[in-house]
Amino acid sequence: SQQGEEDPQALSIQEGENATMNCSYKTSINNLQWYRQNSGRGLVHLILIRSNEREKHSGRLRVTLDTSKKSSSLLITASRAADTASYFCATSSGGSNYKLTFGKGTLLTVNP
Amino acid sequence: NAGVTQTPKFQVLKTGQSMTLQCAQDMNHEYMSWYRQDPGMGLRLIHYSVGAGITDQGEVPNGYNVSRSTTEDFPLRLLSAAPSQTSVYFCASSYVGPNQPQHFGDGTRLSIL
């Protein structure tokens, strides 16, 4: 069963705009990770946020985590056409410590 | 470093055939895993391994076997291919487990006729 669920399923914006994607999950987690997947390629790790962290930054990426709401958001600022990709959240939980569970992803299209 | 290498990149099989998808990593990672990605389903865990000689089932293990005789290699075997196994298969690895960033291969696109 899917642990994380991304929202929206698809997002289309113009270059320079900000893109926000959300992830909700069902059970308590150890950490939450975000990945990017370009068409026809494997997933690339973007950022990991631990359950005791609330916000994390990496370049143009900002991730927040609200464990009380069991949700996370990924913000990409000043988007570029090269940011066009699918974005996935993934969680590891204490009950299944050796398994990483992915959501279904958000397809982001950045129009030049 | 080559990272995670998956072979073949594409494969077409007939129903009932068997084959092995290869996955190799050169980063000395203990944890390796196999996922399948289907449209609208995201990635689903098939099998994983926490080290040489140790494997366990994931969410969708039926129809697949794995073994881990070395740290570097984690092959996935389809015993008797079925059309429902048409998918894109990804191998991933990390140093010790899912609580760390995973390194993914570029996938094997498999079609079962």
CSV table of C-alpha atoms in Angstrom, one decimal:
chain,number,residue,atom,x,y,z
A,1,SER,CA,0.0,0.0,0.0
A,2,GLN,CA,1.2,3.5,-0.7
A,3,GLN,CA,2.4,5.4,2.4
A,4,GLY,CA,2.9,8.8,0.8
A,5,GLU,CA,0.5,10.5,-1.6
A,6,GLU,CA,1.5,13.6,-3.6
A,7,ASP,CA,-0.7,16.4,-4.5
A,8,PRO,CA,-1.3,17.7,-7.1
A,9,GLN,CA,-0.9,14.8,-9.5
A,10,ALA,CA,0.2,17.3,-12.2
A,11,LEU,CA,1.3,20.9,-12.1
A,12,SER,CA,2.1,23.3,-15.0
A,13,ILE,CA,3.8,26.6,-14.4
A,14,GLN,CA,5.8,29.3,-16.2
A,15,GLU,CA,9.6,29.6,-15.9
A,16,GLY,CA,10.4,31.9,-12.9
A,17,GLU,CA,7.4,30.9,-10.9
A,18,ASN,CA,7.5,28.9,-7.7
A,19,ALA,CA,6.2,25.3,-7.6
A,20,THR,CA,4.8,23.7,-4.5
A,21,MET,CA,4.1,20.0,-4.2
A,22,ASN,CA,2.6,18.3,-1.2
A,23,CYS,CA,2.9,14.8,0.3
A,24,SER,CA,0.7,13.2,2.9
A,25,TYR,CA,1.4,10.0,4.7
A,26,LYS,CA,-0.4,7.7,7.1
A,27,THR,CA,1.8,6.4,9.8
A,28,SER,CA,4.6,7.8,11.9
A,29,ILE,CA,7.9,8.1,10.1
A,30,ASN,CA,11.7,8.1,10.7
A,31,ASN,CA,12.3,10.5,7.8
A,32,LEU,CA,10.9,11.7,4.6
A,33,GLN,CA,12.8,12.0,1.3
A,34,TRP,CA,12.1,13.8,-2.0
A,35,TYR,CA,13.2,12.5,-5.3
A,36,ARG,CA,13.1,13.8,-8.9
A,37,GLN,CA,12.7,11.6,-12.0
A,38,ASN,CA,13.4,12.9,-15.4
A,39,SER,CA,11.6,11.2,-18.3
A,40,GLY,CA,13.1,7.8,-19.0
A,41,ARG,CA,15.6,8.0,-16.2
A,42,GLY,CA,16.1,6.7,-12.7
A,43,LEU,CA,15.2,8.7,-9.5
A,44,VAL,CA,17.6,11.2,-8.1
A,45,HIS,CA,17.7,12.0,-4.4
A,46,LEU,CA,16.9,15.7,-3.7
A,47,ILE,CA,16.6,16.1,0.1
A,48,LEU,CA,16.0,14.2,3.3
A,49,ILE,CA,14.2,15.6,6.3
A,50,ARG,CA,14.2,13.8,9.6
A,51,SER,CA,11.1,13.4,11.8
A,52,ASN,CA,12.4,15.9,14.3
A,53,GLU,CA,13.1,18.6,11.7
A,54,ARG,CA,10.5,21.1,10.5
A,55,GLU,CA,12.3,22.7,7.6
A,56,LYS,CA,15.2,22.1,5.3
A,57,HIS,CA,16.8,24.0,2.4
A,58,SER,CA,19.0,23.0,-0.4
A,59,GLY,CA,19.7,25.6,-3.1
A,60,ARG,CA,16.3,26.5,-4.7
A,61,LEU,CA,14.5,23.7,-2.8
A,62,ARG,CA,12.7,24.1,0.5
A,63,VAL,CA,11.1,21.2,2.3
A,64,THR,CA,8.8,21.4,5.3
A,65,LEU,CA,7.5,18.6,7.5
A,66,ASP,CA,4.5,18.7,9.8
A,67,THR,CA,4.3,15.5,11.7
A,68,SER,CA,1.1,16.5,13.5
A,69,LYS,CA,-0.6,16.7,10.1
A,70,LYS,CA,1.5,13.9,8.6
A,71,SER,CA,2.4,16.0,5.6
A,72,SER,CA,5.3,17.5,3.8
A,73,SER,CA,5.7,20.1,1.1
A,74,LEU,CA,8.4,20.7,-1.5
A,75,LEU,CA,8.9,24.2,-2.8
A,76,ILE,CA,11.0,24.9,-5.9
A,77,THR,CA,11.7,28.6,-6.2
A,78,ALA,CA,12.4,30.4,-9.5
A,79,SER,CA,11.6,27.4,-11.5
A,80,ARG,CA,13.5,26.6,-14.8
A,81,ALA,CA,12.5,24.5,-17.8
A,82,ALA,CA,15.1,21.9,-16.6
A,83,ASP,CA,13.0,21.4,-13.4
A,84,THR,CA,10.4,19.6,-15.6
A,85,ALA,CA,10.2,16.1,-14.1
A,86,SER,CA,8.2,13.9,-11.8
A,87,TYR,CA,8.7,14.4,-8.1
A,88,PHE,CA,8.2,11.7,-5.5
A,89,CYS,CA,8.1,11.6,-1.7
A,90,ALA,CA,9.3,8.5,0.1
A,91,THR,CA,9.0,7.5,3.8
A,92,SER,CA,10.6,5.0,6.0
A,93,SER,CA,8.7,4.0,9.1
A,94,GLY,CA,9.7,2.5,12.4
A,95,GLY,CA,7.5,-0.5,11.9
A,96,SER,CA,9.2,-1.4,8.6
A,97,ASN,CA,12.7,-0.2,9.2
A,98,TYR,CA,14.2,-1.7,6.0
A,99,LYS,CA,11.6,-0.5,3.6
A,100,LEU,CA,11.2,2.8,1.8
A,101,THR,CA,7.7,3.5,0.5
A,102,PHE,CA,7.1,5.9,-2.4
A,103,GLY,CA,4.1,8.0,-3.3
A,104,LYS,CA,2.7,8.1,-6.8
A,105,GLY,CA,4.4,11.4,-7.7
A,106,THR,CA,3.7,14.9,-9.0
A,107,LEU,CA,4.4,15.6,-12.7
A,108,LEU,CA,5.8,19.2,-12.9
A,109,THR,CA,6.0,20.9,-16.2
A,110,VAL,CA,7.8,24.2,-16.4
A,111,ASN,CA,7.0,26.1,-19.6
A,112,PRO,CA,9.7,28.4,-21.0
B,1,ASN,CA,32.4,5.5,-10.0
B,2,ALA,CA,29.7,4.1,-12.2
B,3,GLY,CA,27.1,4.1,-9.5
B,4,VAL,CA,24.2,1.7,-10.0
B,5,THR,CA,24.2,-0.1,-13.3
B,6,GLN,CA,21.3,-2.0,-14.6
B,7,THR,CA,21.2,-4.4,-17.6
B,8,PRO,CA,19.6,-4.8,-20.0
B,9,LYS,CA,17.9,-1.4,-20.6
B,10,PHE,CA,15.1,-2.9,-22.6
B,11,GLN,CA,13.8,-6.5,-22.9
B,12,VAL,CA,10.8,-8.2,-24.6
B,13,LEU,CA,9.8,-11.6,-23.4
B,14,LYS,CA,7.1,-14.1,-24.2
B,15,THR,CA,4.8,-15.3,-21.5
B,16,GLY,CA,6.4,-18.2,-19.6
B,17,GLN,CA,9.9,-17.3,-20.3
B,18,SER,CA,12.4,-16.6,-17.5
B,19,MET,CA,15.1,-14.0,-17.3
B,20,THR,CA,17.4,-12.2,-14.9
B,21,LEU,CA,17.6,-8.5,-14.5
B,22,GLN,CA,21.1,-7.5,-13.4
B,23,CYS,CA,22.0,-4.8,-10.9
B,24,ALA,CA,25.5,-3.9,-9.8
B,25,GLN,CA,26.9,-1.1,-7.7
B,26,ASP,CA,30.4,0.0,-7.1
B,27,MET,CA,29.9,2.1,-3.9
B,28,ASN,CA,30.2,-0.7,-1.4
B,29,HIS,CA,26.6,-0.2,-0.3
B,30,GLU,CA,25.1,-2.8,2.0
B,31,TYR,CA,21.5,-2.1,1.2
B,32,MET,CA,20.1,-2.8,-2.2
B,33,SER,CA,16.5,-3.0,-3.4
B,34,TRP,CA,14.3,-3.6,-6.4
B,35,TYR,CA,11.2,-1.6,-7.4
B,36,ARG,CA,8.7,-1.8,-10.2
B,37,GLN,CA,7.1,1.4,-11.6
B,38,ASP,CA,3.8,1.2,-13.3
B,39,PRO,CA,1.7,4.1,-14.6
B,40,GLY,CA,-0.3,5.7,-11.9
B,41,MET,CA,1.1,3.4,-9.2
B,42,GLY,CA,4.4,5.0,-8.3
B,43,LEU,CA,7.2,2.7,-7.2
B,44,ARG,CA,6.5,-0.5,-5.4
B,45,LEU,CA,9.1,-2.5,-3.5
B,46,ILE,CA,9.7,-6.0,-4.8
B,47,HIS,CA,12.6,-7.4,-2.7
B,48,TYR,CA,15.5,-5.9,-0.7
B,49,SER,CA,18.7,-6.9,0.8
B,50,VAL,CA,20.6,-5.5,3.8
B,51,GLY,CA,23.8,-7.3,3.0
B,52,ALA,CA,25.4,-10.3,1.2
B,53,GLY,CA,23.4,-13.4,2.0
B,54,ILE,CA,20.4,-11.6,3.4
B,55,THR,CA,17.3,-10.8,1.4
B,56,ASP,CA,13.7,-10.2,2.3
B,57,GLN,CA,10.4,-9.5,0.6
B,58,GLY,CA,8.9,-6.2,-0.2
B,59,GLU,CA,5.3,-5.2,-1.1
B,60,VAL,CA,5.0,-7.2,-4.4
B,61,PRO,CA,7.4,-10.2,-4.3
B,62,ASN,CA,5.2,-12.8,-6.1
B,63,GLY,CA,6.8,-14.1,-9.3
B,64,TYR,CA,10.3,-12.8,-8.5
B,65,ASN,CA,13.3,-14.2,-6.8
B,66,VAL,CA,16.5,-12.5,-5.6
B,67,SER,CA,19.8,-13.6,-4.2
B,68,ARG,CA,22.8,-11.6,-2.9
B,69,SER,CA,26.0,-13.5,-3.1
B,70,THR,CA,28.2,-10.5,-3.2
B,71,THR,CA,28.0,-6.9,-1.9
B,72,GLU,CA,28.1,-5.5,-5.5
B,73,ASP,CA,25.4,-7.6,-7.2
B,74,PHE,CA,21.7,-8.0,-6.6
B,75,PRO,CA,20.0,-9.8,-9.6
B,76,LEU,CA,16.2,-10.1,-9.9
B,77,ARG,CA,14.9,-13.2,-11.5
B,78,LEU,CA,11.5,-13.6,-13.2
B,79,LEU,CA,10.7,-17.3,-12.9
B,80,SER,CA,7.8,-17.5,-15.5
B,81,ALA,CA,7.1,-14.2,-17.0
B,82,ALA,CA,3.5,-13.0,-17.1
B,83,PRO,CA,2.0,-9.9,-18.9
B,84,SER,CA,1.2,-8.4,-15.5
B,85,GLN,CA,5.0,-8.1,-15.0
B,86,THR,CA,5.3,-5.7,-17.9
B,87,SER,CA,6.8,-2.7,-16.1
B,88,VAL,CA,9.9,-0.6,-15.6
B,89,TYR,CA,12.2,-2.1,-13.0
B,90,PHE,CA,14.6,0.0,-10.9
B,91,CYS,CA,17.4,-1.1,-8.6
B,92,ALA,CA,18.6,1.2,-5.8
B,93,SER,CA,21.3,1.1,-3.2
B,94,SER,CA,22.5,2.9,-0.1
B,95,TYR,CA,25.1,2.4,2.6
B,96,VAL,CA,23.0,0.8,5.3
B,97,GLY,CA,19.2,1.2,4.6
B,98,PRO,CA,16.2,3.2,3.6
B,99,ASN,CA,16.9,6.0,6.1
B,100,GLN,CA,19.6,7.3,3.8
B,101,PRO,CA,19.5,8.7,0.3
B,102,GLN,CA,19.0,6.0,-2.3
B,103,HIS,CA,21.1,5.8,-5.5
B,104,PHE,CA,19.0,4.5,-8.5
B,105,GLY,CA,19.9,2.9,-11.7
B,106,ASP,CA,18.3,4.0,-15.0
B,107,GLY,CA,15.9,1.1,-15.1
B,108,THR,CA,15.1,-1.9,-17.2
B,109,ARG,CA,12.0,-1.5,-19.4
B,110,LEU,CA,10.4,-5.0,-19.7
B,111,SER,CA,7.5,-6.0,-21.9
B,112,ILE,CA,5.9,-9.4,-21.6
B,113,LEU,CA,3.9,-10.5,-24.6
